Short mmCIF file of C-alpha atoms in Angstrom, two decimals:
data_model
loop_
_atom_site.label_atom_id
_atom_site.label_comp_id
_atom_site.label_asym_id
_atom_site.label_seq_id
_atom_site.Cartn_x
_atom_site.Cartn_y
_atom_site.Cartn_z
CA MET I 21 0.00 0.00 0.00
CA PRO I 22 1.44 3.44 -0.90
CA LEU I 23 2.77 5.40 2.05
CA ASP I 24 0.99 8.59 1.00
CA THR I 25 -2.35 6.74 1.15
CA VAL I 26 -1.61 5.37 4.61
CA LEU I 27 -0.39 8.78 5.75
CA ALA I 28 -3.60 10.42 4.52
CA PHE I 29 -5.61 7.74 6.33
CA HIS I 30 -3.56 8.22 9.51
CA GLN I 31 -4.09 11.98 9.39
CA THR I 32 -7.83 11.64 8.81
CA TRP I 33 -8.57 8.65 11.05
CA PHE I 34 -7.08 10.61 13.95
CA TYR I 35 -10.35 12.52 14.23
CA VAL I 36 -12.41 9.33 14.34
CA ALA I 37 -10.16 7.78 17.00
CA VAL I 38 -9.90 10.81 19.26
CA ILE I 39 -13.52 11.92 18.99
CA SER I 40 -14.88 8.41 19.55
CA CYS I 41 -12.68 7.95 22.63
CA GLY I 42 -13.77 11.34 23.94
CA VAL I 43 -17.49 10.84 23.36
CA VAL I 44 -17.60 7.31 24.78
CA GLY I 45 -15.32 8.30 27.66
CA LEU I 46 -17.55 11.23 28.55
CA TRP I 47 -20.62 8.99 28.26
CA GLY I 48 -19.11 6.50 30.71
CA PHE I 49 -17.97 9.18 33.13
CA ILE I 50 -21.38 10.90 33.17
CA ALA I 51 -23.18 7.56 33.52
CA ALA I 52 -20.96 6.71 36.50
CA LEU I 53 -21.65 10.07 38.15
CA ALA I 54 -25.38 9.57 37.60
CA LYS I 55 -25.04 6.08 39.10
CA LYS I 56 -27.08 4.54 36.30
CA ALA I 57 -26.74 0.98 35.07
CA THR I 58 -24.28 0.63 32.22
CA PRO I 59 -26.21 -0.22 29.03
CA ASP I 60 -24.98 -2.82 26.55
CA SER I 61 -24.62 -0.10 23.95
CA PHE I 62 -21.87 1.47 26.08
CA PHE I 63 -19.83 -1.73 25.89
CA LYS I 64 -20.23 -1.87 22.12
CA ALA I 65 -19.25 1.78 21.79
CA ARG I 66 -16.26 1.22 24.10
CA THR I 67 -15.07 -1.62 21.90
CA LEU I 68 -15.45 0.50 18.76
CA ALA I 69 -13.59 3.44 20.33
CA ILE I 70 -10.70 1.26 21.46
CA GLY I 71 -10.64 -0.42 18.06
CA ALA I 72 -10.55 2.95 16.32
CA MET I 73 -7.55 4.00 18.41
CA LEU I 74 -5.77 0.71 17.76
CA ILE I 75 -6.31 1.15 14.01
CA GLN I 76 -4.78 4.62 14.32
CA VAL I 77 -1.76 3.29 16.17
CA GLY I 78 -1.45 0.42 13.68
CA ALA I 79 -1.34 2.89 10.79
CA GLY I 80 1.35 4.83 12.64
CA VAL I 81 3.40 1.67 13.19
CA TYR I 82 3.08 0.85 9.48
CA LEU I 83 4.30 4.31 8.52
CA TYR I 84 7.17 4.21 11.01
CA SER I 85 8.27 0.72 9.94
CA ASN I 86 8.38 1.89 6.33
CA GLY I 87 10.73 4.77 7.11
CA LEU I 88 8.29 7.66 7.51
CA ARG I 89 9.22 9.42 10.75
CA PRO I 90 7.43 12.34 12.42
CA ALA I 91 9.45 15.51 12.97
CA ASN I 92 9.00 15.25 16.74
CA SER I 93 9.79 11.91 18.41
CA PHE I 94 7.28 12.62 21.17
CA HIS I 95 4.61 11.75 18.60
CA VAL I 96 5.86 8.17 18.65
CA PHE I 97 6.20 8.26 22.45
CA TYR I 98 2.52 9.07 22.89
CA GLY I 99 1.57 6.29 20.48
CA VAL I 100 3.58 3.83 22.57
CA VAL I 101 1.95 5.11 25.77
CA ILE I 102 -1.49 4.54 24.19
CA VAL I 103 -0.58 0.92 23.46
CA ILE I 104 0.79 0.40 26.98
CA THR I 105 -2.32 1.99 28.50
CA LEU I 106 -4.70 -0.18 26.50
CA THR I 107 -2.62 -3.28 27.27
CA LEU I 108 -2.79 -2.55 30.99
CA ALA I 109 -6.53 -1.98 30.71
CA TYR I 110 -6.86 -5.37 29.05
CA LEU I 111 -4.83 -7.01 31.82
CA TYR I 112 -6.99 -5.36 34.50
CA ARG I 113 -10.30 -5.85 32.70
CA THR I 114 -11.77 -8.02 35.49
CA THR I 115 -11.02 -5.35 38.07
CA MET I 116 -12.39 -2.66 35.75
CA ALA I 117 -15.59 -4.68 35.30
CA LYS I 118 -16.64 -3.79 38.85
CA ARG I 119 -17.33 -0.19 37.80
CA PRO I 120 -17.14 -0.31 34.00
CA ALA I 121 -18.68 3.06 33.17
CA LEU I 122 -16.31 4.93 35.47
CA THR I 123 -13.13 3.00 34.72
CA TYR I 124 -13.59 2.82 30.97
CA GLY I 125 -14.83 6.40 30.90
CA ILE I 126 -11.65 7.62 32.58
CA LEU I 127 -9.53 5.29 30.45
CA LEU I 128 -10.99 6.54 27.18
CA LEU I 129 -10.72 10.18 28.22
CA PHE I 130 -7.06 9.55 29.11
CA VAL I 131 -6.44 7.84 25.75
CA MET I 132 -8.15 10.73 24.00
CA GLY I 133 -5.76 13.10 25.77
CA LEU I 134 -2.79 11.00 24.69
CA GLY I 135 -4.06 11.11 21.12
CA LEU I 136 -4.33 14.88 21.28
CA ARG I 137 -0.81 15.13 22.67
CA ALA I 138 0.48 12.92 19.85
CA TRP I 139 -1.28 15.18 17.33
CA ALA I 140 0.27 18.26 18.95
CA ASN I 141 3.72 16.72 18.49
CA VAL I 142 3.63 15.93 14.79
#
């Protein structure tokens, strides 16, 4: 696949990944504050938001492995921190299941912030 196509996708998909993490994270956080039961649709949206961010990171890894480097190395750092964060969330998923709206809400808002920091360091 041509690098310019993947780069254009990476630059555009950023909005999908960050906005979905932000919206779903805010939804979870507000639901936790309201002390409402977590609907099944939240879990589906959470999965889609995490998947969107992983697709974004995957595109970045593809670009990096094919020699396309960002001007600021902190861009890569924040991508690595996103992967580590999501990996730790996966490892602690049973603990997070006790209060899913709150924990995943905070997690997704944090990941959104990391995505914004990566974008600021292109």
